[in-house]
């Protein structure tokens, strides 16, 4: 039986289902022992909770990471919040036993958080639910499934994977995780990724369909789980799992290596991220910097614009995590297929050719300036923050953005706030107009980054989401390759670095070509960092140059693709 969910942590896990049971938390038969006794029970349970959680947090900090440990320590702070304690004590004064008081208050907080627009707030509902269950288990003296002692090869099936459950896991024995709730940015997803356990979340009715003892496959890359697979299906997944494990093992050799070609030319290998959590993954994956921070994710899934402080905090945290390594942050890239409802953008006939990205920002300077100020301030924190403008078509846009940036600097100086006076300003090259005027743009900016996802779409005049013309959407087309070559050459001639943050940067078939053109920086998703490093290491400059010479003579995308894929190692 094949089930579909959200692939939250890559890899293929095969094992036997263990359904996660929480202990029976029924307190209906617990008598009320008087206000002072019930308050004392609450206090003692809170102490036990804090001690256990702290020990767990310390272990997690050491084994998994600082941030994961903080998620748990944060639960102690939440439980000890004076307002929450006051509410519980008030309920006890009104005649409720400790369990009932705790349950009532936690439920009301969970409802409050679950209804919030903000994703982080909604995640707090999961934390409060976790606190509630563990506190009730302590008060009632009942045990749930012991997740630190599981049989080897366990596929865990749970309604929700709470932070405390995930971090107590013995990673060696857990082959995969399957849940009924949770999105790709939920705490469970972040933790599953940090543990490198394949996970598929939000599978409807997973707990009813998956029975204890069943064989299950979890394909975290595809977001698919297979229960009781047929023998040939199982054999197929086993082969894929072996391949995945072997590749992962081999790739580890590249983790702390510099990125260089077989004959020693060093290039930069960065990661693309959408938020602070991804920056951690990028570092763990061995990225040397951030080549694209898609800030639009900070603006999505909420009711109103994020303010300067919130943005500053996100940018600062990424810069701090990257500890001086380059962090290229792209300004708001809204429009096209990225709609942000509260901005009230008008419907357009051709949204990809419409009022999007830098165009929207320049027409809404007040919104744009909030982001520029946050970026300038984050740049003052010792990190190496750089600003990148999306969808640029010409020099005027750069000049207008720079003028706003200068205004922001003056305002910040007037307020006595620290900022990076010399912050670098670069542009994405993702329109034919920018590619064709790269020589002119190069005089006005500090760096380029080629966005092949859009550059292919606009060069080929093909909507990247339209299946009927998908065959024309190919980066292997001679037109797209010529555009890339020309942009890199223009950057080189002007002495500015040129990177690539479109998906093509991670394509093994294109890597020799990009090396031949002289690309300085490859920016890929965290999961592709080590693979890209391995492919780069397999090419000598001369071989790559020779291949490029031949390929650039080929007249069709099909021939180019065939030739490059035939060479891919
Ligand atoms: C691109 O267009 O190549 C790019 C990196 O930007 P996005 O995919 O966010 O449009
Ligand atoms: Mg783009």
mmCIF file of C-alpha atoms in Angstrom, residues 204-392:
data_model
loop_
_atom_site.group_PDB
_atom_site.id
_atom_site.type_symbol
_atom_site.label_atom_id
_atom_site.label_comp_id
_atom_site.label_asym_id
_atom_site.label_seq_id
_atom_site.Cartn_x
_atom_site.Cartn_y
_atom_site.Cartn_z
ATOM 1 C CA UNK A 204 -3.430 10.928 6.386
ATOM 2 C CA UNK A 205 -4.507 8.126 8.755
ATOM 3 C CA UNK A 206 -0.958 6.797 9.023
ATOM 4 C CA UNK A 207 -1.623 5.396 12.478
ATOM 5 C CA UNK A 208 -4.638 3.417 11.360
ATOM 6 C CA UNK A 209 -3.031 2.087 8.211
ATOM 7 C CA UNK A 210 0.343 1.219 9.720
ATOM 8 C CA UNK A 211 0.099 -1.658 12.171
ATOM 9 C CA UNK A 212 2.767 -2.812 14.594
ATOM 10 C CA UNK A 213 5.047 -5.403 13.031
ATOM 11 C CA UNK A 214 4.297 -4.449 9.407
ATOM 12 C CA UNK A 215 7.204 -4.001 7.033
ATOM 13 C CA UNK A 216 7.389 -0.399 5.841
ATOM 14 C CA UNK A 217 9.477 1.647 3.446
ATOM 15 C CA UNK A 218 9.920 5.391 4.021
ATOM 16 C CA UNK A 219 11.175 7.332 1.013
ATOM 17 C CA UNK A 220 11.875 10.787 2.419
ATOM 18 C CA UNK A 221 13.056 12.153 -0.918
ATOM 19 C CA UNK A 222 9.813 11.354 -2.734
ATOM 20 C CA UNK A 223 7.504 11.821 0.265
ATOM 21 C CA UNK A 224 6.197 8.286 -0.128
ATOM 22 C CA UNK A 225 5.735 5.417 2.325
ATOM 23 C CA UNK A 226 4.956 1.830 1.308
ATOM 24 C CA UNK A 227 3.323 -0.515 3.823
ATOM 25 C CA UNK A 228 3.722 -4.288 3.392
ATOM 26 C CA UNK A 229 5.536 -3.879 0.058
ATOM 27 C CA UNK A 230 5.438 -6.659 -2.548
ATOM 28 C CA UNK A 231 8.679 -8.707 -2.691
ATOM 29 C CA UNK A 232 9.853 -7.097 -5.935
ATOM 30 C CA UNK A 233 9.008 -3.611 -4.628
ATOM 31 C CA UNK A 234 10.943 -4.345 -1.460
ATOM 32 C CA UNK A 235 13.938 -5.612 -3.388
ATOM 33 C CA UNK A 236 13.863 -2.479 -5.514
ATOM 34 C CA UNK A 237 13.801 -0.200 -2.446
ATOM 35 C CA UNK A 238 16.516 -2.266 -0.776
ATOM 36 C CA UNK A 239 18.766 -1.756 -3.780
ATOM 37 C CA UNK A 240 18.018 1.979 -3.744
ATOM 38 C CA UNK A 241 18.680 2.136 -0.033
ATOM 39 C CA UNK A 242 22.028 0.353 -0.409
ATOM 40 C CA UNK A 243 22.971 2.725 -3.177
ATOM 41 C CA UNK A 244 21.930 5.743 -1.088
ATOM 42 C CA UNK A 245 23.904 4.526 1.938
ATOM 43 C CA UNK A 246 26.994 3.750 -0.094
ATOM 44 C CA UNK A 247 26.883 7.140 -1.796
ATOM 45 C CA UNK A 248 26.347 8.917 1.497
ATOM 46 C CA UNK A 249 29.289 7.119 2.983
ATOM 47 C CA UNK A 250 31.594 7.915 0.089
ATOM 48 C CA UNK A 251 30.513 11.524 0.043
ATOM 49 C CA UNK A 252 31.552 12.051 3.643
ATOM 50 C CA UNK A 253 35.144 12.075 2.466
ATOM 51 C CA UNK A 254 34.366 15.442 0.815
ATOM 52 C CA UNK A 255 32.758 17.101 3.826
ATOM 53 C CA UNK A 256 35.641 19.148 5.185
ATOM 54 C CA UNK A 257 37.572 19.394 1.948
ATOM 55 C CA UNK A 258 38.079 22.538 -0.078
ATOM 56 C CA UNK A 259 36.258 22.505 -3.393
ATOM 57 C CA UNK A 260 38.739 22.157 -6.222
ATOM 58 C CA UNK A 261 39.198 20.634 -9.607
ATOM 59 C CA UNK A 262 41.446 17.609 -10.134
ATOM 60 C CA UNK A 263 44.275 19.966 -11.082
ATOM 61 C CA UNK A 264 43.783 22.181 -8.085
ATOM 62 C CA UNK A 265 41.709 25.202 -9.156
ATOM 63 C CA UNK A 266 39.659 26.220 -6.162
ATOM 64 C CA UNK A 267 36.069 27.371 -6.561
ATOM 65 C CA UNK A 268 33.514 28.392 -3.947
ATOM 66 C CA UNK A 269 30.707 25.977 -3.125
ATOM 67 C CA UNK A 270 27.797 27.648 -1.354
ATOM 68 C CA UNK A 271 24.261 26.672 -0.425
ATOM 69 C CA UNK A 272 20.796 28.036 -1.222
ATOM 70 C CA UNK A 273 18.595 28.510 1.825
ATOM 71 C CA UNK A 274 15.109 29.733 2.703
ATOM 72 C CA UNK A 275 15.602 30.466 6.383
ATOM 73 C CA UNK A 276 17.679 30.114 9.509
ATOM 74 C CA UNK A 277 17.062 26.353 9.880
ATOM 75 C CA UNK A 278 18.419 25.705 6.394
ATOM 76 C CA UNK A 279 21.610 27.584 7.248
ATOM 77 C CA UNK A 280 22.368 24.965 9.869
ATOM 78 C CA UNK A 281 21.766 22.211 7.309
ATOM 79 C CA UNK A 282 24.013 24.072 4.874
ATOM 80 C CA UNK A 283 26.835 24.186 7.378
ATOM 81 C CA UNK A 284 26.391 20.544 8.270
ATOM 82 C CA UNK A 285 26.475 19.681 4.605
ATOM 83 C CA UNK A 286 29.860 21.351 4.283
ATOM 84 C CA UNK A 287 28.798 24.520 2.443
ATOM 85 C CA UNK A 288 31.412 27.283 2.414
ATOM 86 C CA UNK A 289 28.902 30.091 2.415
ATOM 87 C CA UNK A 290 25.366 31.023 1.430
ATOM 88 C CA UNK A 291 24.957 31.878 -2.254
ATOM 89 C CA UNK A 292 21.230 32.574 -2.107
ATOM 90 C CA UNK A 293 18.999 33.280 0.871
ATOM 91 C CA UNK A 294 15.475 33.359 -0.579
ATOM 92 C CA UNK A 295 14.017 35.899 1.848
ATOM 93 C CA UNK A 296 10.498 35.618 0.442
ATOM 94 C CA UNK A 297 9.974 32.653 2.778
ATOM 95 C CA UNK A 298 10.121 35.076 5.705
ATOM 96 C CA UNK A 299 7.232 36.942 4.116
ATOM 97 C CA UNK A 300 5.051 33.920 3.363
ATOM 98 C CA UNK A 301 2.573 32.013 5.484
ATOM 99 C CA UNK A 302 1.674 34.954 7.682
ATOM 100 C CA UNK A 303 -0.809 37.810 7.851
ATOM 101 C CA UNK A 304 1.402 40.884 7.596
ATOM 102 C CA UNK A 305 4.872 42.040 6.600
ATOM 103 C CA UNK A 306 7.712 41.005 8.891
ATOM 104 C CA UNK A 307 9.073 44.122 10.602
ATOM 105 C CA UNK A 308 12.650 45.399 10.572
ATOM 106 C CA UNK A 309 13.558 43.738 13.884
ATOM 107 C CA UNK A 310 12.222 40.345 12.837
ATOM 108 C CA UNK A 311 14.035 40.488 9.524
ATOM 109 C CA UNK A 312 17.206 41.772 11.132
ATOM 110 C CA UNK A 313 17.099 38.888 13.595
ATOM 111 C CA UNK A 314 16.752 36.281 10.811
ATOM 112 C CA UNK A 315 19.576 37.776 8.703
ATOM 113 C CA UNK A 316 21.799 38.265 11.740
ATOM 114 C CA UNK A 317 21.288 34.685 12.886
ATOM 115 C CA UNK A 318 22.263 33.300 9.500
ATOM 116 C CA UNK A 319 25.326 35.554 9.348
ATOM 117 C CA UNK A 320 26.295 34.521 12.858
ATOM 118 C CA UNK A 321 25.860 30.816 12.116
ATOM 119 C CA UNK A 322 28.032 31.156 9.034
ATOM 120 C CA UNK A 323 30.712 32.793 11.193
ATOM 121 C CA UNK A 324 32.265 35.195 8.721
ATOM 122 C CA UNK A 325 31.633 33.103 5.617
ATOM 123 C CA UNK A 326 29.925 34.952 2.792
ATOM 124 C CA UNK A 327 26.125 35.222 3.066
ATOM 125 C CA UNK A 328 24.345 36.502 -0.048
ATOM 126 C CA UNK A 329 20.840 37.610 0.823
ATOM 127 C CA UNK A 330 18.359 38.229 -1.973
ATOM 128 C CA UNK A 331 15.830 40.996 -1.534
ATOM 129 C CA UNK A 332 12.140 40.148 -1.738
ATOM 130 C CA UNK A 333 11.396 38.120 -4.875
ATOM 131 C CA UNK A 334 7.617 38.276 -4.883
ATOM 132 C CA UNK A 335 5.256 37.718 -7.810
ATOM 133 C CA UNK A 336 5.360 35.197 -10.632
ATOM 134 C CA UNK A 337 4.516 31.945 -8.889
ATOM 135 C CA UNK A 338 5.217 33.384 -5.436
ATOM 136 C CA UNK A 339 2.076 35.084 -4.245
ATOM 137 C CA UNK A 340 1.962 36.814 -0.880
ATOM 138 C CA UNK A 341 -1.716 37.485 -0.264
ATOM 139 C CA UNK A 342 -1.460 40.376 2.208
ATOM 140 C CA UNK A 343 0.599 42.468 -0.234
ATOM 141 C CA UNK A 344 -2.619 42.837 -2.229
ATOM 142 C CA UNK A 345 -0.873 42.531 -5.591
ATOM 143 C CA UNK A 346 -3.181 42.833 -8.562
ATOM 144 C CA UNK A 347 -3.966 39.826 -10.756
ATOM 145 C CA UNK A 348 -2.044 40.022 -13.981
ATOM 146 C CA UNK A 349 -2.410 38.393 -17.385
ATOM 147 C CA UNK A 350 1.244 37.344 -17.372
ATOM 148 C CA UNK A 351 2.490 37.317 -13.799
ATOM 149 C CA UNK A 352 5.977 36.098 -14.746
ATOM 150 C CA UNK A 353 6.324 39.124 -17.014
ATOM 151 C CA UNK A 354 4.635 41.449 -14.588
ATOM 152 C CA UNK A 355 5.053 43.534 -11.503
ATOM 153 C CA UNK A 356 7.370 41.266 -9.568
ATOM 154 C CA UNK A 357 10.626 41.128 -7.562
ATOM 155 C CA UNK A 358 12.785 44.285 -7.898
ATOM 156 C CA UNK A 359 9.970 45.995 -9.845
ATOM 157 C CA UNK A 360 7.562 45.596 -6.944
ATOM 158 C CA UNK A 361 10.203 46.649 -4.413
ATOM 159 C CA UNK A 362 11.198 49.812 -6.258
ATOM 160 C CA UNK A 363 7.528 50.794 -6.525
ATOM 161 C CA UNK A 364 7.023 50.140 -2.798
ATOM 162 C CA UNK A 365 10.079 51.846 -1.330
ATOM 163 C CA UNK A 366 8.732 51.878 2.228
ATOM 164 C CA UNK A 367 8.487 48.071 2.253
ATOM 165 C CA UNK A 368 11.798 47.725 0.434
ATOM 166 C CA UNK A 369 13.612 50.059 2.818
ATOM 167 C CA UNK A 370 12.581 48.020 5.854
ATOM 168 C CA UNK A 371 14.396 45.061 4.325
ATOM 169 C CA UNK A 372 17.422 47.100 3.243
ATOM 170 C CA UNK A 373 17.772 48.556 6.736
ATOM 171 C CA UNK A 374 17.565 45.099 8.299
ATOM 172 C CA UNK A 375 20.212 43.843 5.878
ATOM 173 C CA UNK A 376 22.541 46.795 6.496
ATOM 174 C CA UNK A 377 22.242 46.251 10.241
ATOM 175 C CA UNK A 378 22.821 42.493 9.974
ATOM 176 C CA UNK A 379 25.934 43.301 7.969
ATOM 177 C CA UNK A 380 27.393 45.123 10.959
ATOM 178 C CA UNK A 381 27.481 41.980 13.071
ATOM 179 C CA UNK A 382 30.827 40.770 11.799
ATOM 180 C CA UNK A 383 29.169 38.461 9.286
ATOM 181 C CA UNK A 384 29.874 38.864 5.633
ATOM 182 C CA UNK A 385 26.417 39.889 4.414
ATOM 183 C CA UNK A 386 25.905 40.834 0.773
ATOM 184 C CA UNK A 387 22.740 42.124 -0.843
ATOM 185 C CA UNK A 388 21.455 40.682 -4.121
ATOM 186 C CA UNK A 389 18.678 42.090 -6.312
ATOM 187 C CA UNK A 390 16.389 39.693 -8.225
ATOM 188 C CA UNK A 391 15.017 39.993 -11.756
ATOM 189 C CA UNK A 392 17.111 42.969 -12.725
#
